[in-house]
Tab-separated table of C-alpha atoms in Angstrom:
chain	number	residue	atom	x	y	z
K	173	MET	CA	-28.386	-159.177	-26.014
K	174	LEU	CA	-29.390	-156.787	-23.224
K	175	SER	CA	-32.955	-156.436	-21.951
K	176	ASP	CA	-33.212	-152.905	-23.302
K	177	GLU	CA	-32.339	-154.160	-26.777
K	178	ILE	CA	-35.065	-156.812	-26.614
K	179	VAL	CA	-37.581	-154.175	-25.534
K	180	SER	CA	-36.484	-151.947	-28.417
K	181	LEU	CA	-36.885	-154.750	-30.955
K	182	THR	CA	-40.483	-155.303	-29.858
K	183	GLY	CA	-41.203	-151.615	-30.441
K	184	SER	CA	-42.299	-151.040	-26.857
K	185	ASP	CA	-41.416	-148.190	-24.535
K	186	VAL	CA	-42.161	-150.263	-21.406
K	187	SER	CA	-38.974	-151.539	-19.776
K	188	TYR	CA	-38.685	-155.189	-18.764
K	189	ASP	CA	-35.918	-157.221	-17.148
K	190	TYR	CA	-35.395	-160.276	-19.349
K	191	GLN	CA	-33.219	-162.702	-17.372
K	192	GLU	CA	-33.298	-166.075	-19.127
K	193	LEU	CA	-33.491	-165.023	-22.767
K	194	THR	CA	-30.511	-162.692	-22.480
K	195	HIS	CA	-28.070	-165.503	-21.708
K	196	LEU	CA	-29.734	-168.574	-23.242
K	197	CYS	CA	-30.425	-167.159	-26.714
K	198	THR	CA	-28.148	-165.641	-29.311
K	199	ASP	CA	-28.793	-162.167	-30.689
K	200	ASP	CA	-29.784	-163.641	-34.051
K	201	GLU	CA	-32.255	-166.049	-32.431
K	202	LEU	CA	-33.979	-163.255	-30.539
K	203	LYS	CA	-34.037	-160.888	-33.501
K	204	SER	CA	-35.526	-163.588	-35.725
K	205	TYR	CA	-38.117	-164.638	-33.140
K	206	ILE	CA	-39.303	-161.083	-32.485
K	207	GLU	CA	-39.377	-160.157	-36.184
K	208	ARG	CA	-41.410	-163.255	-37.051
K	209	THR	CA	-43.777	-162.707	-34.110
K	210	ARG	CA	-44.441	-159.146	-35.274
K	211	GLN	CA	-45.101	-160.432	-38.795
K	212	LEU	CA	-47.538	-163.068	-37.542
K	213	PHE	CA	-49.435	-160.442	-35.554
K	214	ASP	CA	-49.677	-158.044	-38.521
K	215	PRO	CA	-52.806	-159.536	-40.132
K	216	ILE	CA	-54.488	-159.663	-36.720
K	217	ALA	CA	-53.539	-156.065	-35.986
K	218	ARG	CA	-54.607	-154.751	-39.396
K	219	ASN	CA	-58.106	-156.133	-38.905
K	220	PHE	CA	-58.326	-155.461	-35.182
K	221	ASP	CA	-61.816	-154.770	-33.842
K	222	ASN	CA	-63.914	-155.272	-30.723
K	223	ALA	CA	-64.113	-159.023	-31.312
K	224	HIS	CA	-60.326	-159.299	-31.523
K	225	ASN	CA	-59.968	-157.089	-28.460
K	226	THR	CA	-62.289	-159.382	-26.499
K	227	GLU	CA	-60.497	-162.534	-27.618
K	228	TRP	CA	-57.064	-161.194	-26.754
K	229	PHE	CA	-58.227	-159.915	-23.391
K	230	ILE	CA	-59.476	-163.402	-22.501
K	231	ARG	CA	-56.251	-164.989	-23.740
K	232	SER	CA	-54.083	-162.428	-21.927
K	233	TYR	CA	-55.987	-162.640	-18.649
K	234	LEU	CA	-55.839	-166.433	-18.650
K	235	ALA	CA	-52.128	-166.303	-19.555
K	236	LEU	CA	-51.460	-163.970	-16.628
K	237	LYS	CA	-53.414	-166.208	-14.252
K	238	PHE	CA	-51.338	-169.209	-15.356
K	239	VAL	CA	-48.143	-167.234	-14.720
K	240	LEU	CA	-49.288	-166.195	-11.248
K	241	GLY	CA	-50.364	-169.764	-10.515
K	242	ALA	CA	-46.968	-171.031	-11.662
K	243	THR	CA	-45.357	-168.488	-9.337
K	244	ILE	CA	-47.244	-169.922	-6.362
K	245	LEU	CA	-46.186	-173.422	-7.420
K	246	GLY	CA	-42.547	-172.456	-7.929
K	247	ASN	CA	-42.353	-170.675	-4.598
K	248	SER	CA	-44.025	-173.669	-2.957
K	249	GLY	CA	-41.415	-175.907	-4.588
K	250	GLU	CA	-38.582	-173.885	-3.069
K	251	TYR	CA	-40.319	-174.002	0.307
K	252	ALA	CA	-40.770	-177.783	0.061
K	253	GLU	CA	-37.162	-178.293	-1.000
K	254	ALA	CA	-35.844	-176.228	1.908
K	255	ARG	CA	-37.863	-178.332	4.363
K	256	ASN	CA	-37.134	-181.736	2.827
K	257	LEU	CA	-40.718	-182.182	1.659
K	258	GLN	CA	-39.407	-184.235	-1.240
K	259	VAL	CA	-42.632	-186.001	-2.130
K	260	ALA	CA	-44.141	-182.712	-3.370
K	261	ILE	CA	-41.200	-181.664	-5.550
K	262	PRO	CA	-41.997	-183.593	-8.791
K	263	TYR	CA	-45.593	-182.306	-8.680
K	264	LEU	CA	-44.649	-178.693	-7.977
K	265	SER	CA	-41.834	-178.631	-10.534
K	266	TYR	CA	-43.968	-180.149	-13.274
K	267	TYR	CA	-46.946	-177.842	-12.771
K	268	THR	CA	-44.713	-174.793	-12.554
K	269	ILE	CA	-43.581	-175.603	-16.092
K	270	MET	CA	-47.005	-176.771	-17.283
K	271	ASN	CA	-48.709	-173.513	-16.301
K	272	THR	CA	-46.105	-171.415	-18.077
K	273	CYS	CA	-46.460	-173.601	-21.174
K	274	ARG	CA	-50.152	-172.750	-21.212
K	275	SER	CA	-49.380	-169.049	-20.848
K	276	PHE	CA	-46.919	-169.229	-23.743
K	277	LEU	CA	-49.410	-170.960	-26.047
K	278	LEU	CA	-52.217	-168.529	-25.216
K	279	THR	CA	-50.056	-165.579	-26.266
K	280	LEU	CA	-48.904	-166.992	-29.608
K	281	PRO	CA	-50.422	-165.520	-32.806
K	282	CYS	CA	-49.948	-168.867	-34.566
K	283	VAL	CA	-52.107	-170.781	-32.059
K	284	ASP	CA	-55.819	-170.293	-32.682
K	285	TRP	CA	-58.207	-169.537	-29.854
K	286	ARG	CA	-60.795	-172.323	-29.644
K	287	GLY	CA	-62.633	-171.287	-26.515
K	288	LYS	CA	-63.181	-174.070	-24.046
K	289	LYS	CA	-61.094	-176.468	-26.144
K	290	SER	CA	-58.062	-174.209	-25.687
K	291	ILE	CA	-58.463	-174.449	-21.925
K	292	GLU	CA	-59.048	-178.204	-21.924
K	293	MET	CA	-56.007	-179.190	-23.994
K	294	THR	CA	-54.465	-182.444	-22.802
K	295	HIS	CA	-51.103	-182.340	-21.083
K	296	SER	CA	-49.444	-184.195	-23.950
K	297	ASN	CA	-50.881	-181.744	-26.462
K	298	ILE	CA	-49.707	-178.762	-24.395
K	299	LEU	CA	-46.165	-180.129	-24.013
K	300	ASN	CA	-45.847	-181.221	-27.649
K	301	THR	CA	-47.224	-177.956	-29.009
K	302	THR	CA	-44.938	-175.933	-26.738
K	303	ALA	CA	-41.878	-177.825	-27.935
K	304	ASP	CA	-42.992	-177.458	-31.548
K	305	LYS	CA	-43.529	-173.689	-31.275
K	306	LEU	CA	-40.086	-173.228	-29.708
K	307	ARG	CA	-38.648	-174.406	-33.017
K	308	ARG	CA	-38.982	-170.831	-34.269
K	309	LEU	CA	-36.524	-169.746	-31.591
K	310	GLY	CA	-34.086	-172.477	-32.591
K	311	SER	CA	-33.840	-176.263	-32.906
K	312	GLU	CA	-31.522	-176.412	-29.890
K	313	HIS	CA	-34.160	-174.812	-27.654
K	314	GLN	CA	-36.840	-177.099	-29.045
K	315	ALA	CA	-34.789	-180.235	-28.365
K	316	ARG	CA	-33.795	-179.146	-24.859
K	317	PHE	CA	-37.317	-178.244	-23.814
K	318	SER	CA	-38.877	-181.306	-25.418
K	319	GLN	CA	-36.629	-183.600	-23.368
K	320	LYS	CA	-37.061	-181.673	-20.126
K	321	LEU	CA	-40.838	-181.351	-20.485
K	322	ALA	CA	-41.156	-185.095	-21.042
K	323	SER	CA	-38.906	-185.828	-18.050
K	324	ALA	CA	-40.874	-183.523	-15.738
K	325	LYS	CA	-44.138	-185.173	-16.799
K	326	ASP	CA	-42.759	-188.695	-16.271
K	327	GLN	CA	-41.308	-187.824	-12.869
K	328	ARG	CA	-44.597	-186.366	-11.680
K	329	GLU	CA	-46.506	-189.424	-12.875
K	330	ILE	CA	-44.237	-192.038	-11.330
K	331	PHE	CA	-44.954	-190.626	-7.870
K	332	SER	CA	-48.651	-190.281	-8.661
K	333	TYR	CA	-49.222	-193.846	-9.858
K	334	ARG	CA	-46.183	-195.772	-8.552
K	335	PHE	CA	-43.808	-195.162	-5.662
K	336	PRO	CA	-40.125	-196.203	-6.070
K	337	SER	CA	-38.515	-197.184	-2.779
K	338	THR	CA	-35.428	-195.084	-3.486
K	339	GLY	CA	-37.430	-191.858	-3.655
K	340	LEU	CA	-36.201	-189.066	-5.910
K	341	SER	CA	-32.745	-190.619	-6.151
K	342	ILE	CA	-34.135	-193.056	-8.730
K	343	PHE	CA	-33.875	-190.262	-11.295
K	344	GLY	CA	-30.216	-189.532	-10.593
K	345	ASP	CA	-28.980	-186.449	-12.410
K	346	GLN	CA	-32.044	-186.561	-14.685
K	347	LEU	CA	-34.261	-185.113	-11.937
K	348	VAL	CA	-35.871	-181.842	-13.009
K	349	SER	CA	-35.060	-179.750	-9.962
K	350	VAL	CA	-37.188	-176.933	-8.597
K	351	ASP	CA	-34.591	-174.401	-9.709
K	352	GLU	CA	-34.540	-175.840	-13.213
K	353	ALA	CA	-38.343	-175.799	-13.403
K	354	ILE	CA	-38.369	-172.150	-12.325
K	355	ARG	CA	-35.784	-171.193	-14.926
K	356	MET	CA	-37.709	-173.032	-17.645
K	357	GLY	CA	-40.899	-171.325	-16.511
K	358	ARG	CA	-39.244	-167.900	-16.516
K	359	PHE	CA	-37.941	-168.555	-20.033
K	360	LEU	CA	-41.482	-169.243	-21.288
K	361	VAL	CA	-42.931	-166.281	-19.389
K	362	GLU	CA	-40.400	-163.970	-21.003
K	363	LEU	CA	-41.464	-165.239	-24.421
K	364	SER	CA	-45.097	-164.653	-23.433
K	365	GLN	CA	-44.200	-161.097	-22.449
K	366	ILE	CA	-42.556	-160.582	-25.854
K	367	ASN	CA	-45.556	-162.056	-27.673
K	368	LEU	CA	-48.127	-159.752	-26.091
K	369	THR	CA	-45.813	-156.747	-26.352
K	370	CYS	CA	-45.549	-157.396	-30.089
K	371	LEU	CA	-49.343	-157.552	-30.371
K	372	GLU	CA	-49.658	-154.292	-28.449
K	373	THR	CA	-47.157	-152.433	-30.619
K	374	ARG	CA	-48.562	-153.768	-33.909
K	375	VAL	CA	-52.109	-152.715	-33.012
K	376	THR	CA	-50.749	-149.285	-32.057
K	377	LYS	CA	-48.957	-149.065	-35.407
K	378	PHE	CA	-52.056	-149.794	-37.473
K	379	TRP	CA	-54.554	-148.045	-35.172
K	380	PRO	CA	-52.701	-145.107	-33.556
K	381	GLY	CA	-54.755	-143.596	-30.750
K	382	ALA	CA	-57.668	-146.002	-31.305
K	383	THR	CA	-59.570	-147.687	-28.485
K	384	PHE	CA	-61.694	-150.791	-28.647
K	385	GLY	CA	-64.591	-152.190	-26.666
K	386	MET	CA	-65.359	-155.639	-25.312
K	387	LEU	CA	-68.151	-157.880	-26.509
K	388	ASP	CA	-70.442	-159.875	-24.234
K	389	LEU	CA	-69.275	-163.307	-25.341
K	390	ASP	CA	-69.831	-166.687	-23.699
K	391	ASP	CA	-66.055	-167.183	-23.849
K	392	MET	CA	-65.691	-164.425	-21.256
K	393	TRP	CA	-66.919	-166.909	-18.646
K	394	HIS	CA	-63.830	-169.027	-19.253
K	395	ALA	CA	-61.862	-166.360	-17.371
K	396	MET	CA	-63.890	-166.751	-14.178
K	397	GLN	CA	-65.865	-170.007	-14.325
K	398	TYR	CA	-64.507	-173.337	-13.113
K	399	GLU	CA	-66.333	-176.504	-14.091
K	400	MET	CA	-66.043	-179.669	-12.037
K	401	SER	CA	-67.858	-182.960	-12.388
K	402	THR	CA	-69.924	-182.115	-9.292
K	403	ALA	CA	-70.427	-178.359	-9.626
K	404	THR	CA	-69.683	-175.203	-11.617
K	405	LEU	CA	-67.994	-172.471	-9.591
K	406	ILE	CA	-67.712	-168.740	-10.244
K	407	ASP	CA	-64.699	-167.079	-8.629
K	408	ASP	CA	-65.738	-163.775	-7.044
K	409	GLU	CA	-62.281	-162.238	-7.414
K	410	ASP	CA	-62.073	-163.199	-11.087
K	411	TYR	CA	-65.572	-161.794	-11.596
K	412	HIS	CA	-64.503	-158.504	-10.020
K	413	ARG	CA	-61.271	-158.293	-12.039
K	414	VAL	CA	-62.909	-159.197	-15.332
K	415	GLY	CA	-65.504	-156.510	-14.670
K	416	TYR	CA	-62.693	-154.013	-14.073
K	417	PHE	CA	-61.009	-154.901	-17.351
K	418	VAL	CA	-64.293	-154.807	-19.278
K	419	ARG	CA	-64.571	-151.169	-18.212
K	420	ASN	CA	-60.919	-150.272	-18.739
K	421	TYR	CA	-59.305	-152.628	-21.281
K	422	ARG	CA	-59.275	-150.610	-24.511
K	423	SER	CA	-56.495	-152.332	-26.455
K	424	PRO	CA	-53.962	-155.142	-26.001
K	425	CYS	CA	-51.198	-154.829	-23.426
K	426	SER	CA	-48.296	-156.935	-22.223
K	427	LEU	CA	-48.436	-159.360	-19.314
K	428	VAL	CA	-46.541	-157.079	-16.956
K	429	THR	CA	-48.845	-154.153	-17.769
K	430	MET	CA	-51.929	-156.250	-17.099
K	431	ALA	CA	-50.467	-157.381	-13.764
K	432	THR	CA	-51.678	-154.376	-11.799
K	433	ASP	CA	-50.604	-153.951	-8.188
K	434	GLY	CA	-54.100	-154.668	-6.887
K	435	LEU	CA	-54.562	-157.797	-8.985
K	436	VAL	CA	-51.196	-159.273	-7.992
K	437	GLU	CA	-51.559	-158.388	-4.323
K	438	ASP	CA	-55.027	-159.924	-4.114
K	439	PHE	CA	-53.946	-163.064	-5.976
K	440	PHE	CA	-51.076	-163.873	-3.635
K	441	GLY	CA	-52.996	-162.669	-0.598
K	442	ALA	CA	-55.510	-165.470	-1.148
K	443	TRP	CA	-52.747	-167.943	-0.233
K	444	SER	CA	-51.648	-166.245	2.960
K	445	PRO	CA	-52.403	-167.974	6.291
K	446	SER	CA	-55.245	-166.593	8.354
K	447	SER	CA	-54.335	-164.555	11.401
K	448	ASP	CA	-55.912	-167.260	13.580
K	449	HIS	CA	-53.429	-169.846	12.330
K	450	PHE	CA	-50.303	-167.760	11.860
K	451	ASP	CA	-47.023	-169.643	12.168
K	452	PRO	CA	-43.727	-167.869	11.432
K	453	ASN	CA	-42.524	-171.057	9.724
K	454	SER	CA	-45.530	-171.367	7.422
K	455	PHE	CA	-45.338	-170.786	3.673
K	456	ASP	CA	-45.202	-167.102	2.781
K	457	ALA	CA	-47.154	-166.554	-0.429
K	458	ASP	CA	-45.749	-163.027	-0.678
K	459	ARG	CA	-42.104	-164.106	-0.641
K	460	ARG	CA	-41.290	-163.575	-4.349
K	461	TRP	CA	-44.006	-162.133	-6.536
K	462	ASN	CA	-41.475	-161.657	-9.318
K	463	LEU	CA	-40.204	-165.233	-9.362
K	464	LEU	CA	-41.297	-165.623	-13.013
K	465	LEU	CA	-42.728	-162.284	-14.157
K	466	ASP	CA	-40.917	-159.015	-13.504
K	467	VAL	CA	-43.830	-157.362	-11.721
K	468	TRP	CA	-41.634	-154.807	-9.933
């Protein structure tokens, strides 16, 4: 199935370049997944109000942040691989996938928003729930992801808590490579894009031309507050962006629509080296913004 056909099935008029889904899924699998996703969003869309708009903004913003974070991790993984920084590869590969799993779950209509508990899900819960929800796309996809997610987690842990003398070669051909992690992450991001596009089009169907406001909820702080055991931090950039969306977010939108040029540029710019320490061989955070999400 071509990207344009996927876009048409969601009901959207915003083009998107689906790369993984188009060759890993059959036409019937994609049609069934999109149809069921639209059906699951229908009761939400029919009763959509300011409270729903606030909840889905928080979910969408967090999902986008996880995708952008996964992009930094995936790009870092390619950089490490090219420079034989092998010790970082299991960590970077695993968290590239983990962050996109979290984005996928946040955008699903069949996964309830539970505020702080949704953000603090355990790794095992995230991986198991992701594999379970992929069942709707097909048992083959569920089985493949379940095995790969477990392998990536194990490989990250063995170099966190133990240290085999043979290095990465201990895993043989079972090693989850950086490229494989990126492709898995892109697959989940494309499903996240479909999910939010379906929400957007269903709300438009039931509320044509309507706009919604945002409520001042405690949950809004989850988008910009970071709690540690020693301190609670507020990210200034998140605070600024959330404020922007509070003023301008009037109804649900897809991930790629939410990823405005300014937001994406500022996010990756935070990881660029300072001019005082510039090295032409240093990691370039701007190298591939669209590694996982088709932001251009």
